[in-house]
Coordinates of C-alpha atoms in Angstrom, one line a residue:
X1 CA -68.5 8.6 1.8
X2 CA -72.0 10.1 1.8
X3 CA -72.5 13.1 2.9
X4 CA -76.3 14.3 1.5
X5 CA -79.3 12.6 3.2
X6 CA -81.4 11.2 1.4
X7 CA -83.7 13.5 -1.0
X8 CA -87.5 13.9 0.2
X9 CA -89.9 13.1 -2.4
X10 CA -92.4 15.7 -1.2
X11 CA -89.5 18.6 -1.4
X12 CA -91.2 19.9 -4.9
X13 CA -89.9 23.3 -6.3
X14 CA -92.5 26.4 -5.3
X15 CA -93.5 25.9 -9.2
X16 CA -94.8 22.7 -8.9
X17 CA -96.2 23.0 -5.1
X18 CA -98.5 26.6 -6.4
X19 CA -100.8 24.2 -8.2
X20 CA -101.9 23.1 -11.7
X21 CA -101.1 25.1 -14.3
X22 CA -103.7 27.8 -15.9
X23 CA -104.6 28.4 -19.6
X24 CA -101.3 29.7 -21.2
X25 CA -98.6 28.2 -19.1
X26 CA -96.9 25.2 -19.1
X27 CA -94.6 23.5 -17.1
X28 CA -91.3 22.1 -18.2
X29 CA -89.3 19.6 -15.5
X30 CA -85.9 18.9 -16.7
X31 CA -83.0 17.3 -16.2
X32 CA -80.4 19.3 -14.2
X33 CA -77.5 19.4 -17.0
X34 CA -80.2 21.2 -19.5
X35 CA -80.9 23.8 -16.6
X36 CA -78.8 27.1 -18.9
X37 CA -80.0 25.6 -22.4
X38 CA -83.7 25.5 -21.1
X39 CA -84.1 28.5 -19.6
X40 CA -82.7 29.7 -23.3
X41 CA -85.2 27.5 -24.8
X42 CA -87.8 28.9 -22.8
X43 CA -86.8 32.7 -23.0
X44 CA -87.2 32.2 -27.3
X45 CA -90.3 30.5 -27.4
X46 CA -91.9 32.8 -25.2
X47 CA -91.0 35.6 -27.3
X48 CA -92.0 33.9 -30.5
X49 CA -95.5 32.7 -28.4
X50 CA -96.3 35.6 -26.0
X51 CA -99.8 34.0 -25.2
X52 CA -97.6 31.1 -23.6
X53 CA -95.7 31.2 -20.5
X54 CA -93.3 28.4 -19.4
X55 CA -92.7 27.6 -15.8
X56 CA -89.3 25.4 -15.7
X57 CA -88.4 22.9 -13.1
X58 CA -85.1 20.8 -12.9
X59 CA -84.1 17.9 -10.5
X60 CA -82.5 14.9 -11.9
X61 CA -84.4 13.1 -14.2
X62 CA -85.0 9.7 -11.4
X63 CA -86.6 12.8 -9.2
X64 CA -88.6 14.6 -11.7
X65 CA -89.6 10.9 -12.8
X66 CA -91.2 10.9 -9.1
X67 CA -92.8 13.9 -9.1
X68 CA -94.8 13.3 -11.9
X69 CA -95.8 10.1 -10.6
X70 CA -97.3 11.5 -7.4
X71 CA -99.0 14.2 -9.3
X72 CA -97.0 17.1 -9.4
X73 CA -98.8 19.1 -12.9
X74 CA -95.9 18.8 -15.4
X75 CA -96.4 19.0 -18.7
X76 CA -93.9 18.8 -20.7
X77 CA -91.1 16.0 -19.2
X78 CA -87.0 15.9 -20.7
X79 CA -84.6 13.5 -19.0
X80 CA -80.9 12.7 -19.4
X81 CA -81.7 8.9 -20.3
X82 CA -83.8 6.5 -22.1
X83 CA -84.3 4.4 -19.2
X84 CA -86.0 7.0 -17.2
X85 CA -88.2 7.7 -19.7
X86 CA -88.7 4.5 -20.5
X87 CA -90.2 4.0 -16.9
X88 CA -92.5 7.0 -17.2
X89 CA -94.2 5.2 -20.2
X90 CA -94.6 1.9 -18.0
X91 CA -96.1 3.4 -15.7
X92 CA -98.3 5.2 -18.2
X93 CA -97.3 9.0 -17.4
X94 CA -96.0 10.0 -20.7
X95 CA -97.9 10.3 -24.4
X96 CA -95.8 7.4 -26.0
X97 CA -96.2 8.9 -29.8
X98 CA -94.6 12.1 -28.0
X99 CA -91.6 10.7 -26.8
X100 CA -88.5 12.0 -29.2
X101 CA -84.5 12.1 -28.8
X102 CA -83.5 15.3 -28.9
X103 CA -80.4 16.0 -27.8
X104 CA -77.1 13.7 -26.6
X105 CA -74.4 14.6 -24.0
X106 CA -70.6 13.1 -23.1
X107 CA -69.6 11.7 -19.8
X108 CA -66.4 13.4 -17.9
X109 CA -64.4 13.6 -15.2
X110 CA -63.6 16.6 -13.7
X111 CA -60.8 17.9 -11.1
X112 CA -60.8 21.5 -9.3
X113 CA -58.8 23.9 -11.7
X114 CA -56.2 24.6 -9.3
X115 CA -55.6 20.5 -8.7
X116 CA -52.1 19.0 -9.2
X117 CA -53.8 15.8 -9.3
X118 CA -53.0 15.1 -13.3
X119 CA -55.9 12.0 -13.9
X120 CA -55.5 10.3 -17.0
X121 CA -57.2 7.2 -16.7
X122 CA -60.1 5.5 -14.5
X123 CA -57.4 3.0 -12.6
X124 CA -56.0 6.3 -11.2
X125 CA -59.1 7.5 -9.0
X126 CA -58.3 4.5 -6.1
X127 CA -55.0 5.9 -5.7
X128 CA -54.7 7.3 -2.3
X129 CA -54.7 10.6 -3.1
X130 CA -57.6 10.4 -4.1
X131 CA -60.1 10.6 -1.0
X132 CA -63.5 11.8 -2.1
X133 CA -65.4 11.3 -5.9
X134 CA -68.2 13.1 -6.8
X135 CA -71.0 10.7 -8.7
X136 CA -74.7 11.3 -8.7
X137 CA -76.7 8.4 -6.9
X138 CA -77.2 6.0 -9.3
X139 CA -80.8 5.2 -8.7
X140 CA -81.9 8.1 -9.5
X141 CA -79.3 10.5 -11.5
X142 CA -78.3 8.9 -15.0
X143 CA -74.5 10.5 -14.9
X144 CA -74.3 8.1 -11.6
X145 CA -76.2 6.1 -13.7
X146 CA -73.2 6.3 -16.2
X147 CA -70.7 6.8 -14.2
X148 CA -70.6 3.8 -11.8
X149 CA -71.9 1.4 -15.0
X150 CA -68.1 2.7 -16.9
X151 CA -66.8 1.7 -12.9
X152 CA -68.1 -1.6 -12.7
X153 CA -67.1 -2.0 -16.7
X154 CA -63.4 -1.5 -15.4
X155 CA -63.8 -3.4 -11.9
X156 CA -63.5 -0.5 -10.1
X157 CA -66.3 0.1 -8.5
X158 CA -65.8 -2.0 -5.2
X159 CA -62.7 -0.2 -4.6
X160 CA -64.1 3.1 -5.0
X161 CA -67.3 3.0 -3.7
X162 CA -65.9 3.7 -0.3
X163 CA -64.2 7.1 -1.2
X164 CA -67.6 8.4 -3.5
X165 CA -69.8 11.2 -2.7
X166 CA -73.4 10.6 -3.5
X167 CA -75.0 14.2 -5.2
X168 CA -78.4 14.7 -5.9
X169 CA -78.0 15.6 -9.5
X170 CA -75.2 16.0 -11.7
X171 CA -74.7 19.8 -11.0
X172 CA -74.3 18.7 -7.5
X173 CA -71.6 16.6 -8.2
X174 CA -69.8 20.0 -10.4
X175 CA -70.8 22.1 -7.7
X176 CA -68.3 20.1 -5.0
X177 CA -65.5 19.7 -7.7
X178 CA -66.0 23.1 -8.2
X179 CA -65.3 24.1 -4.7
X180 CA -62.6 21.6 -3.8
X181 CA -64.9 20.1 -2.0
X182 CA -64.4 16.5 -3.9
X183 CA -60.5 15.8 -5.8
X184 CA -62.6 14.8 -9.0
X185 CA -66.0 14.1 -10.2
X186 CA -68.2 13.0 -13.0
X187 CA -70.6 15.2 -14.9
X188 CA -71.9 15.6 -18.6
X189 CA -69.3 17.7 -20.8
X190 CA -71.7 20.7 -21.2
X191 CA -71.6 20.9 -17.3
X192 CA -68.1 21.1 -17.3
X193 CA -68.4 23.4 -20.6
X194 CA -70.6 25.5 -17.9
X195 CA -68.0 25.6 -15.3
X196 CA -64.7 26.3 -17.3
X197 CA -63.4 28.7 -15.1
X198 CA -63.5 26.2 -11.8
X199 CA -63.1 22.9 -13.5
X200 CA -60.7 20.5 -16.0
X201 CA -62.0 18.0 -18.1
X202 CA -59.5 15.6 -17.2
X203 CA -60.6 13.2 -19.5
X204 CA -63.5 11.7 -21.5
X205 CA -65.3 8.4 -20.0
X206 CA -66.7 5.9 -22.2
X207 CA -69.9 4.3 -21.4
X208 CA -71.7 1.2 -22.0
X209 CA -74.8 3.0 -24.0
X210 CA -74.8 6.2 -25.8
X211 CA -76.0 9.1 -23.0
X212 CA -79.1 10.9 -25.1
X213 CA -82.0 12.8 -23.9
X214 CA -85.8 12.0 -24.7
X215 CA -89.0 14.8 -24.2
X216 CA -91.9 13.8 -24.4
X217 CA -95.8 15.4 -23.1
X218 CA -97.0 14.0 -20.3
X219 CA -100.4 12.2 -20.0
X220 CA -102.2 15.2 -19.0
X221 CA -100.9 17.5 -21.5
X222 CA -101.4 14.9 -24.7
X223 CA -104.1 16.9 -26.4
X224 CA -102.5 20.5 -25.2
X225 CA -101.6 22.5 -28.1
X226 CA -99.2 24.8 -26.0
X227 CA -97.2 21.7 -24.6
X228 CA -97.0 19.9 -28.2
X229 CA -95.9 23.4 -29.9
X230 CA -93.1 23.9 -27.2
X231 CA -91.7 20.0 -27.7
X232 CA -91.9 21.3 -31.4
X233 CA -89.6 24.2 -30.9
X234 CA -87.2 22.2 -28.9
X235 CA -86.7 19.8 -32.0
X236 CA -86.5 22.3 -34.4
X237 CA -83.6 24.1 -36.3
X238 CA -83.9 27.0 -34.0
X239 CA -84.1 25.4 -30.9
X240 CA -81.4 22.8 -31.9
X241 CA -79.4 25.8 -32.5
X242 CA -79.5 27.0 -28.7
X243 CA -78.9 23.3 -27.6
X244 CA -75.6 23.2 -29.6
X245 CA -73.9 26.7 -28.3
X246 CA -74.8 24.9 -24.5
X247 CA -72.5 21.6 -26.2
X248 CA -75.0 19.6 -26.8
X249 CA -75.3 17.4 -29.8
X250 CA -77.9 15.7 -32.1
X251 CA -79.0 12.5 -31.2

């Protein structure tokens, strides 16, 4: 079943339609599931560089991936998957020596809290019961990415397709589980972490490639010392530190 029509590329944030940035910002677009941990990222290195303000966007990583293509003035650029970065560097957007793993994630699915629905297993979501999944749109959100790669492992996609809801992004997808608004959904385990008090982890899903999370400085930030010391402090103790109270993990 889908429900969301179909994202419009031009439908930038306010941050990234006000223009380029000036000397002494930058602007961070990120991946929807690091939306808590970045903003915590952000708040700590601006204290620690006053001179430096950071202007965060998030969008899943396929949209970001976009928006830097058609010019929007991004700096620094951290998605939930190789393969999106990957792109970026074919199509020449990123600073290749730049681009570093920093962090890794665990796919989930999630029920509402109140649901008497007890999932165990994969094979269980065609059951009847089950009328409507949750999974971000798989061209352009890597946990629908994931999610429908882990379905297809199984043979299950066919069967399910019919009954999924296509999100936006992966907080999308929490955000409908969250209000009962889809029996069960997959998201990254630090959303879920984020949403304890709406949603079960009903059980972890394996996938087909490890799910880890590159950054890297974008073409027209390469030779900007505020972008390069910001990527810096993201791979450092400290800002590994705030990454792992969010859940996240080492790559």
């Amino acid at each position: 079943m889908r429900l969301m029509p179909r994202f419009s590329l031009f439908c930038l944030s306010t941050i990234l339609l006000a223009g380029h940035t000036i000397a002494g910002d930058i602007t961070v677009s990120a991946a929807s599931s690091l939306t808590e941990a970045m903003k915590e990222v952000a708040r700590t290195f601006e204290q620690r560089e006053p001179a430096i303000h950071v202007k965060l966007n998030f969008a899943a990583s396929g949209v970001l991936l976009q928006q830097i293509s058609h010019g929007a003035p991004v700096d620094v650029f951290a998605s939930a998957d190789i393969e999106t970065m990957d792109e970026a560097q074919k199509q020449s957007l990123v600073c290749p020596a730049s681009i570093k793993p920093f962090a890794s994630n665990t796919l989930v699915l999630v029920q509402p809290i109140s649901s008497k629905n007890g999932l165990t297993q994969l094979a269980q979501l065609i059951d009847p019961v089950i009328t409507r999944v949750a999974i971000g749109n798989p061209g352009s959100v890597p946990v629908g990415h994931y999610a429908v790669d882990a379905l297809t492992q199984a043979k299950l996609w066919p069967a399910l397709k019919a009954k999924s809801v296509m999100t936006l992004n992966v907080r999308q997808s929490l955000d409908y589980v969250a209000r009962g608004e889809a029996d069960a959904g997959f998201v990254y385990a630090t959303d879920a972490r984020s949403a304890a008090d709406k949603v079960r982890v009903s059980f972890k899903v394996a996938t087909m490639r490890p799910i880890r999370y590159p950054v890297a400085l974008t073409r027209q930030a390469c030779d900007a010392s505020d972008a390069r010391r910001f990527e810096d402090f993201l791979l450092s103790v400290d800002g590994q530190a705030i990454l792992a109270r969010y859940g996240f993990t080492q790559p």
